[in-house]
GROMACS .gro file of C-alpha atoms in nm:
model
  380
    1MET     CA    1  14.378  19.302   8.109
    2SER     CA    2  14.575  19.580   8.278
    3VAL     CA    3  14.609  19.956   8.237
    4VAL     CA    4  14.949  20.130   8.224
    5VAL     CA    5  15.008  20.507   8.221
    6ASP     CA    6  15.289  20.630   7.996
    7ARG     CA    7  15.416  20.912   8.221
    8PRO     CA    8  15.602  21.125   7.963
    9THR     CA    9  15.282  21.163   7.758
   10GLN     CA   10  15.023  21.077   8.028
   11GLN     CA   11  14.871  20.842   7.768
   12VAL     CA   12  14.676  20.545   7.902
   13LEU     CA   13  14.790  20.220   7.743
   14THR     CA   14  14.598  19.894   7.760
   15VAL     CA   15  14.812  19.583   7.797
   16ARG     CA   16  14.676  19.232   7.760
   17ALA     CA   17  14.836  18.980   7.993
   18ASP     CA   18  14.984  18.672   7.830
   19ARG     CA   19  14.840  18.391   8.038
   20HIS     CA   20  15.044  18.135   7.848
   21ARG     CA   21  15.383  18.281   7.932
   22PRO     CA   22  15.561  18.247   8.267
   23PRO     CA   23  15.640  18.574   8.445
   24LEU     CA   24  15.958  18.733   8.318
   25ARG     CA   25  16.247  18.745   8.560
   26PRO     CA   26  16.429  19.073   8.619
   27GLU     CA   27  16.703  19.133   8.362
   28ARG     CA   28  17.030  18.984   8.479
   29PRO     CA   29  17.385  19.107   8.418
   30ARG     CA   30  17.622  18.958   8.163
   31LEU     CA   31  17.693  18.591   8.223
   32TYR     CA   32  18.070  18.599   8.252
   33ALA     CA   33  18.073  18.234   8.357
   34VAL     CA   34  17.948  18.134   8.011
   35ASP     CA   35  18.251  18.306   7.856
   36GLY     CA   36  18.478  18.108   8.085
   37ILE     CA   37  18.310  17.777   7.996
   38ARG     CA   38  18.344  17.857   7.626
   39LEU     CA   39  18.718  17.914   7.652
   40LEU     CA   40  18.762  17.602   7.865
   41ALA     CA   41  18.578  17.397   7.602
   42ALA     CA   42  18.800  17.538   7.325
   43LEU     CA   43  19.115  17.456   7.523
   44MET     CA   44  18.986  17.101   7.579
   45VAL     CA   45  18.939  17.055   7.205
   46ALA     CA   46  19.286  17.194   7.129
   47VAL     CA   47  19.458  16.965   7.382
   48HIS     CA   48  19.260  16.672   7.244
   49HIS     CA   49  19.376  16.739   6.890
   50TYR     CA   50  19.737  16.779   6.996
   51ALA     CA   51  19.769  16.500   7.252
   52GLY     CA   52  19.455  16.288   7.273
   53SER     CA   53  19.305  16.209   6.933
   54ARG     CA   54  19.315  15.880   6.749
   55ARG     CA   55  19.514  16.041   6.466
   56VAL     CA   56  19.806  16.141   6.688
   57ASP     CA   57  19.806  15.804   6.866
   58GLN     CA   58  19.878  15.603   6.552
   59PRO     CA   59  20.225  15.456   6.494
   60GLY     CA   60  20.424  15.677   6.258
   61ASN     CA   61  20.166  15.956   6.263
   62ALA     CA   62  20.262  16.278   6.085
   63VAL     CA   63  20.245  16.493   6.399
   64TRP     CA   64  20.457  16.318   6.666
   65GLY     CA   65  20.608  16.036   6.461
   66ARG     CA   66  20.495  15.779   6.719
   67PRO     CA   67  20.186  15.724   6.936
   68VAL     CA   68  20.130  16.021   7.163
   69SER     CA   69  20.027  15.778   7.437
   70GLU     CA   70  20.394  15.678   7.448
   71VAL     CA   71  20.515  16.038   7.444
   72MET     CA   72  20.277  16.172   7.714
   73PRO     CA   73  20.081  15.880   7.865
   74THR     CA   74  19.915  16.077   8.146
   75VAL     CA   75  19.827  16.375   7.929
   76PHE     CA   76  19.690  16.139   7.664
   77ARG     CA   77  19.451  15.970   7.906
   78LEU     CA   78  19.304  16.306   8.001
   79ALA     CA   79  19.318  16.468   7.657
   80ALA     CA   80  19.135  16.170   7.505
   81TYR     CA   81  18.811  16.318   7.644
   82GLY     CA   82  18.870  16.673   7.519
   83TRP     CA   83  18.647  16.625   7.213
   84ILE     CA   84  18.346  16.670   7.442
   85GLY     CA   85  18.422  17.042   7.425
   86VAL     CA   86  18.243  17.044   7.087
   87GLU     CA   87  17.918  16.918   7.242
   88ILE     CA   88  17.954  17.183   7.512
   89PHE     CA   89  17.992  17.443   7.234
   90PHE     CA   90  17.661  17.330   7.086
   91VAL     CA   91  17.481  17.360   7.421
   92ILE     CA   92  17.626  17.707   7.480
   93SER     CA   93  17.536  17.806   7.124
   94GLY     CA   94  17.171  17.719   7.183
   95PHE     CA   95  17.175  17.927   7.503
   96VAL     CA   96  17.358  18.229   7.361
   97ILE     CA   97  17.172  18.244   7.028
   98CYS     CA   98  16.836  18.239   7.203
   99MET     CA   99  16.954  18.508   7.445
  100SER     CA  100  17.098  18.735   7.174
  101CYS     CA  101  16.792  18.703   6.947
  102TRP     CA  102  16.526  18.781   7.206
  103GLY     CA  103  16.339  19.092   7.097
  104ARG     CA  104  16.513  19.106   6.759
  105GLY     CA  105  16.390  19.043   6.408
  106PRO     CA  106  16.524  18.818   6.131
  107ARG     CA  107  16.726  19.101   5.974
  108GLN     CA  108  16.915  19.166   6.297
  109PHE     CA  109  16.962  18.794   6.345
  110PHE     CA  110  17.109  18.752   5.996
  111VAL     CA  111  17.342  19.051   6.028
  112SER     CA  112  17.464  18.946   6.373
  113ARG     CA  113  17.548  18.594   6.254
  114VAL     CA  114  17.734  18.712   5.943
  115ILE     CA  115  17.951  18.965   6.127
  116ARG     CA  116  18.017  18.715   6.406
  117LEU     CA  117  18.109  18.412   6.196
  118TYR     CA  118  18.279  18.526   5.878
  119PRO     CA  119  18.565  18.769   5.958
  120ALA     CA  120  18.767  18.530   6.176
  121TYR     CA  121  18.670  18.238   5.953
  122TRP     CA  122  18.803  18.407   5.639
  123PHE     CA  123  19.128  18.488   5.817
  124ALA     CA  124  19.156  18.127   5.938
  125ILE     CA  125  19.126  17.994   5.583
  126VAL     CA  126  19.403  18.221   5.457
  127PHE     CA  127  19.629  18.154   5.758
  128THR     CA  128  19.582  17.777   5.755
  129THR     CA  129  19.634  17.751   5.380
  130ALA     CA  130  19.954  17.957   5.408
  131VAL     CA  131  20.086  17.725   5.683
  132VAL     CA  132  20.008  17.412   5.479
  133VAL     CA  133  20.182  17.556   5.173
  134ALA     CA  134  20.486  17.682   5.367
  135LEU     CA  135  20.525  17.369   5.583
  136PRO     CA  136  20.414  17.067   5.378
  137GLY     CA  137  20.424  16.706   5.488
  138VAL     CA  138  20.162  16.695   5.762
  139TRP     CA  139  19.846  16.792   5.577
  140ASP     CA  140  19.754  16.780   5.210
  141ARG     CA  141  19.669  17.106   5.039
  142LEU     CA  142  19.323  17.132   4.883
  143LYS     CA  143  19.265  17.230   4.523
  144ALA     CA  144  19.234  17.604   4.467
  145ARG     CA  145  18.867  17.576   4.369
  146ASP     CA  146  18.789  17.389   4.690
  147ILE     CA  147  18.973  17.646   4.901
  148LEU     CA  148  18.772  17.922   4.735
  149LEU     CA  149  18.447  17.737   4.803
  150ASN     CA  150  18.545  17.719   5.171
  151PHE     CA  151  18.504  18.096   5.193
  152THR     CA  152  18.126  18.045   5.163
  153MET     CA  153  18.120  17.818   5.472
  154LEU     CA  154  17.893  17.590   5.268
  155GLN     CA  155  18.153  17.337   5.156
  156SER     CA  156  18.010  17.055   5.368
  157GLY     CA  157  17.678  17.088   5.190
  158SER     CA  158  17.861  17.063   4.857
  159GLY     CA  159  18.058  16.751   4.950
  160VAL     CA  160  18.388  16.942   4.950
  161ASP     CA  161  18.659  16.899   5.213
  162SER     CA  162  18.724  17.183   5.456
  163VAL     CA  163  19.056  17.364   5.476
  164ASP     CA  164  19.059  17.256   5.842
  165GLY     CA  165  18.866  16.955   5.969
  166VAL     CA  166  18.725  17.144   6.269
  167TYR     CA  167  18.501  17.343   6.035
  168TRP     CA  168  18.254  17.053   6.033
  169THR     CA  169  18.089  17.202   6.342
  170LEU     CA  170  18.003  17.519   6.148
  171TRP     CA  171  17.778  17.311   5.922
  172SER     CA  172  17.580  17.203   6.229
  173GLU     CA  173  17.565  17.563   6.351
  174LEU     CA  174  17.439  17.692   6.017
  175ARG     CA  175  17.157  17.439   6.008
  176PHE     CA  176  17.058  17.537   6.361
  177TYR     CA  177  17.052  17.905   6.262
  178LEU     CA  178  16.838  17.831   5.958
  179LEU     CA  179  16.580  17.643   6.163
  180PHE     CA  180  16.577  17.895   6.446
  181LEU     CA  181  16.539  18.183   6.201
  182ALA     CA  182  16.183  18.066   6.139
  183VAL     CA  183  16.103  18.120   6.508
  184VAL     CA  184  16.287  18.453   6.522
  185ALA     CA  185  16.084  18.576   6.225
  186THR     CA  186  15.761  18.528   6.421
  187GLY     CA  187  15.894  18.684   6.742
  188LEU     CA  188  16.044  18.482   7.023
  189THR     CA  189  15.822  18.386   7.316
  190TYR     CA  190  15.844  18.117   7.582
  191ARG     CA  191  15.573  17.913   7.413
  192LYS     CA  192  15.723  17.936   7.063
  193VAL     CA  193  16.068  17.829   7.176
  194VAL     CA  194  15.923  17.536   7.373
  195VAL     CA  195  15.722  17.423   7.069
  196PHE     CA  196  16.033  17.460   6.853
  197CYS     CA  197  16.235  17.241   7.092
  198CYS     CA  198  15.968  16.970   7.089
  199ALA     CA  199  15.916  16.980   6.712
  200TRP     CA  200  16.289  16.978   6.634
  201GLY     CA  201  16.349  16.697   6.882
  202ALA     CA  202  16.071  16.490   6.723
  203ALA     CA  203  16.217  16.548   6.377
  204ALA     CA  204  16.564  16.452   6.498
  205MET     CA  205  16.424  16.124   6.637
  206LEU     CA  206  16.213  16.039   6.332
  207ALA     CA  207  16.455  16.140   6.056
  208PRO     CA  208  16.703  15.847   6.088
  209ALA     CA  209  16.422  15.592   6.113
  210ALA     CA  210  16.244  15.741   5.810
  211HIS     CA  211  16.559  15.715   5.595
  212PHE     CA  212  16.456  16.044   5.440
  213GLY     CA  213  16.768  16.236   5.345
  214PRO     CA  214  16.631  16.593   5.333
  215LEU     CA  215  16.466  16.557   5.674
  216THR     CA  216  16.782  16.409   5.824
  217LEU     CA  217  16.991  16.691   5.677
  218ALA     CA  218  16.763  16.960   5.817
  219ALA     CA  219  16.697  16.795   6.155
  220ASN     CA  220  17.069  16.735   6.220
  221PRO     CA  221  17.015  16.444   6.465
  222GLU     CA  222  17.387  16.442   6.555
  223GLY     CA  223  17.372  16.786   6.710
  224ALA     CA  224  17.006  16.872   6.759
  225TRP     CA  225  16.968  16.765   7.122
  226PHE     CA  226  17.270  16.961   7.237
  227PHE     CA  227  17.131  17.282   7.087
  228ILE     CA  228  16.789  17.200   7.235
  229ALA     CA  229  16.949  17.166   7.579
  230GLY     CA  230  17.093  17.516   7.542
  231LEU     CA  231  16.755  17.659   7.441
  232ALA     CA  232  16.586  17.500   7.743
  233LEU     CA  233  16.858  17.634   7.972
  234TYR     CA  234  16.805  17.987   7.843
  235LEU     CA  235  16.431  17.963   7.902
  236MET     CA  236  16.511  17.856   8.259
  237HIS     CA  237  16.739  18.157   8.290
  238ARG     CA  238  16.485  18.403   8.151
  239PHE     CA  239  16.159  18.270   8.289
  240GLY     CA  240  16.257  18.038   8.573
  241GLN     CA  241  16.245  17.661   8.595
  242ASP     CA  242  15.937  17.445   8.548
  243LEU     CA  243  15.866  17.077   8.496
  244LEU     CA  244  15.832  17.109   8.119
  245LEU     CA  245  16.179  17.265   8.081
  246TRP     CA  246  16.330  17.002   8.309
  247GLY     CA  247  16.164  16.737   8.093
  248ILE     CA  248  16.311  16.884   7.774
  249LEU     CA  249  16.653  16.902   7.938
  250ALA     CA  250  16.626  16.543   8.063
  251MET     CA  251  16.531  16.423   7.715
  252ALA     CA  252  16.823  16.616   7.569
  253TRP     CA  253  17.059  16.449   7.818
  254LEU     CA  254  16.923  16.101   7.742
  255MET     CA  255  16.951  16.149   7.367
  256GLY     CA  256  17.284  16.327   7.405
  257GLN     CA  257  17.449  16.049   7.605
  258ARG     CA  258  17.364  15.806   7.326
  259GLN     CA  259  17.511  16.042   7.069
  260LEU     CA  260  17.832  16.057   7.271
  261GLY     CA  261  17.855  15.680   7.248
  262VAL     CA  262  17.791  15.685   6.874
  263ARG     CA  263  18.067  15.939   6.825
  264ILE     CA  264  18.311  15.728   7.029
  265ASP     CA  265  18.227  15.416   6.827
  266ASP     CA  266  18.240  15.585   6.488
  267PHE     CA  267  18.516  15.845   6.522
  268GLU     CA  268  18.702  15.888   6.850
  269HIS     CA  269  18.793  15.533   6.964
  270VAL     CA  270  19.023  15.671   7.236
  271SER     CA  271  18.785  15.735   7.526
  272GLY     CA  272  18.517  15.547   7.713
  273TRP     CA  273  18.143  15.608   7.716
  274ARG     CA  274  18.114  15.622   8.096
  275GLY     CA  275  18.384  15.884   8.138
  276SER     CA  276  18.242  16.089   7.851
  277VAL     CA  277  17.892  16.087   8.001
  278VAL     CA  278  18.024  16.182   8.345
  279LEU     CA  279  18.221  16.473   8.200
  280PHE     CA  280  17.935  16.593   7.982
  281THR     CA  281  17.690  16.566   8.271
  282GLY     CA  282  17.923  16.769   8.492
  283PHE     CA  283  17.940  17.047   8.234
  284LEU     CA  284  17.563  17.039   8.190
  285LEU     CA  285  17.508  17.073   8.564
  286VAL     CA  286  17.742  17.373   8.571
  287LEU     CA  287  17.539  17.532   8.292
  288VAL     CA  288  17.218  17.458   8.485
  289ALA     CA  289  17.368  17.640   8.785
  290ILE     CA  290  17.458  17.935   8.560
  291ALA     CA  291  17.108  17.943   8.411
  292LEU     CA  292  16.948  17.944   8.756
  293GLY     CA  293  17.161  18.235   8.874
  294ALA     CA  294  17.428  18.067   9.087
  295THR     CA  295  17.706  18.265   8.913
  296ASP     CA  296  17.528  18.602   8.877
  297ARG     CA  297  17.772  18.762   9.121
  298LEU     CA  298  18.072  18.666   8.910
  299ARG     CA  299  18.209  18.993   8.768
  300TRP     CA  300  18.552  18.901   8.631
  301ARG     CA  301  18.563  19.119   8.322
  302TRP     CA  302  18.866  18.939   8.184
  303LEU     CA  303  18.633  18.645   8.118
  304ALA     CA  304  18.461  18.852   7.849
  305THR     CA  305  18.797  18.888   7.675
  306ALA     CA  306  18.862  18.518   7.724
  307GLY     CA  307  18.528  18.438   7.565
  308SER     CA  308  18.611  18.652   7.262
  309LEU     CA  309  18.920  18.438   7.197
  310THR     CA  310  18.722  18.115   7.178
  311TYR     CA  311  18.604  18.128   6.818
  312PRO     CA  312  18.937  18.233   6.660
  313LEU     CA  313  19.123  17.978   6.874
  314TYR     CA  314  18.892  17.701   6.762
  315LEU     CA  315  18.924  17.792   6.394
  316LEU     CA  316  19.302  17.835   6.393
  317HIS     CA  317  19.446  17.570   6.624
  318TYR     CA  318  19.414  17.232   6.454
  319VAL     CA  319  19.587  17.205   6.114
  320ALA     CA  320  19.834  17.488   6.179
  321GLY     CA  321  19.902  17.378   6.537
  322THR     CA  322  19.973  17.015   6.455
  323THR     CA  323  20.200  17.133   6.172
  324PHE     CA  324  20.399  17.347   6.415
  325ILE     CA  325  20.424  17.057   6.660
  326ASN     CA  326  20.561  16.839   6.382
  327ARG     CA  327  20.836  17.090   6.312
  328LEU     CA  328  20.919  17.166   6.678
  329GLN     CA  329  20.886  16.825   6.845
  330GLY     CA  330  21.215  16.712   6.988
  331THR     CA  331  21.327  17.067   7.065
  332MET     CA  332  21.163  17.071   7.412
  333ASP     CA  333  20.956  16.860   7.647
  334ALA     CA  334  20.638  16.746   7.469
  335ARG     CA  335  20.408  16.886   7.740
  336LEU     CA  336  20.585  17.221   7.728
  337LEU     CA  337  20.557  17.218   7.350
  338VAL     CA  338  20.179  17.166   7.363
  339ALA     CA  339  20.144  17.444   7.621
  340THR     CA  340  20.363  17.677   7.413
  341VAL     CA  341  20.167  17.616   7.093
  342ILE     CA  342  19.837  17.677   7.272
  343ALA     CA  343  19.972  17.997   7.428
  344GLY     CA  344  20.084  18.113   7.085
  345PHE     CA  345  19.742  18.053   6.939
  346LEU     CA  346  19.576  18.236   7.228
  347LEU     CA  347  19.790  18.538   7.144
  348LEU     CA  348  19.710  18.504   6.775
  349SER     CA  349  19.340  18.472   6.859
  350TRP     CA  350  19.352  18.800   7.053
  351LEU     CA  351  19.521  18.972   6.759
  352VAL     CA  352  19.260  18.833   6.519
  353HIS     CA  353  18.979  18.949   6.747
  354ARG     CA  354  19.129  19.295   6.789
  355PHE     CA  355  19.253  19.366   6.436
  356VAL     CA  356  19.039  19.145   6.212
  357GLU     CA  357  18.705  19.062   6.371
  358ARG     CA  358  18.622  19.405   6.511
  359PRO     CA  359  18.707  19.626   6.210
  360VAL     CA  360  18.575  19.383   5.947
  361ALA     CA  361  18.255  19.330   6.147
  362ARG     CA  362  18.195  19.706   6.155
  363VAL     CA  363  18.234  19.732   5.778
  364LEU     CA  364  18.011  19.431   5.716
  365LYS     CA  365  17.744  19.562   5.952
  366ARG     CA  366  17.728  19.902   5.783
  367GLY     CA  367  17.715  19.742   5.439
  368LEU     CA  368  17.448  19.487   5.525
  369GLU     CA  369  17.228  19.734   5.708
  370GLY     CA  370  17.255  19.973   5.414
  371ALA     CA  371  17.158  19.693   5.177
  372PHE     CA  372  16.854  19.601   5.387
  373GLU     CA  373  16.745  19.966   5.398
  374ARG     CA  374  16.751  19.974   5.018
  375ILE     CA  375  16.535  19.661   5.009
  376ARG     CA  376  16.284  19.824   5.245
  377THR     CA  377  16.272  20.152   5.050
  378PRO     CA  378  15.984  20.155   4.799
  379GLY     CA  379  16.088  20.216   4.439
  380THR     CA  380  16.458  20.140   4.494
   0.00000   0.00000   0.00000
């Protein structure tokens, strides 16, 4: 028990020490390095989709017309591992969501997620659909009712195809948010987040063995351990390292490396397990260094802008980008074409962030906060 004097009022306040919580570290500045890692991961995914995926390496594929490994053999060997950027996204998401929710309630959490996810996503649906309609032949257009359902971001839960295949990751994100909301509603503490990591990890391990569909759906064993790694890293950042957090992170790495192998066997087929684990481990070690303060002196403000481009770039690049490559291939060197398309989408992503995300987010925030105030007002 300790006594604190509130100087403006000279009121004596009694504060009970939390013996179960590690001492809080001094507040640190913005982690610009995280923004840089996010953009790098998005660029890796884009290059993979354009020049390293199984789809574009098939004979007679609709993007290049022949295997991309014949068009750009060196680029293909490197781009084949770019899909790991998605797993890095999940780790960063666990870190950033925990950081942004600390000290906030469920209402603020809900509003922040809506205004962050939906404006760019809605634009991406309209833009991608327009490209598919205007430039047919590479991707099939969905039925109008399925396109409309995509605006909810819940199409994966309804068994409906997404306008763009990359949206599958949003389904994993939404399930993570729903689970974490239960912790946010009780108030985030070191102990609660640690318990959440352990409970979610246990559910993710037990769900597949139990063959219980609802548990598997909620536990999301394909992505759970990557999010858990991010949560553990943020606790290291906020409270300092300890053996328990290192144990959670080690378990996340062990379970994550197996999931990388499963994804290679089931979907990717273009990269090896060893190289994938080495690359993922390298990224994880960089994030550990960031969490422990090794990059606190990094003050490159342009990285904040770079980080803001990540989400629009990810949403926009795949279907529209491969369609543009199909129309432009043969007009320039293939490597220059990939670089040009990515540069174009970076510019488009900045425009979306500046003229879509910001203004729409402001309108949504005012509307949602007003709606919540009405709910809180007695007799409304």
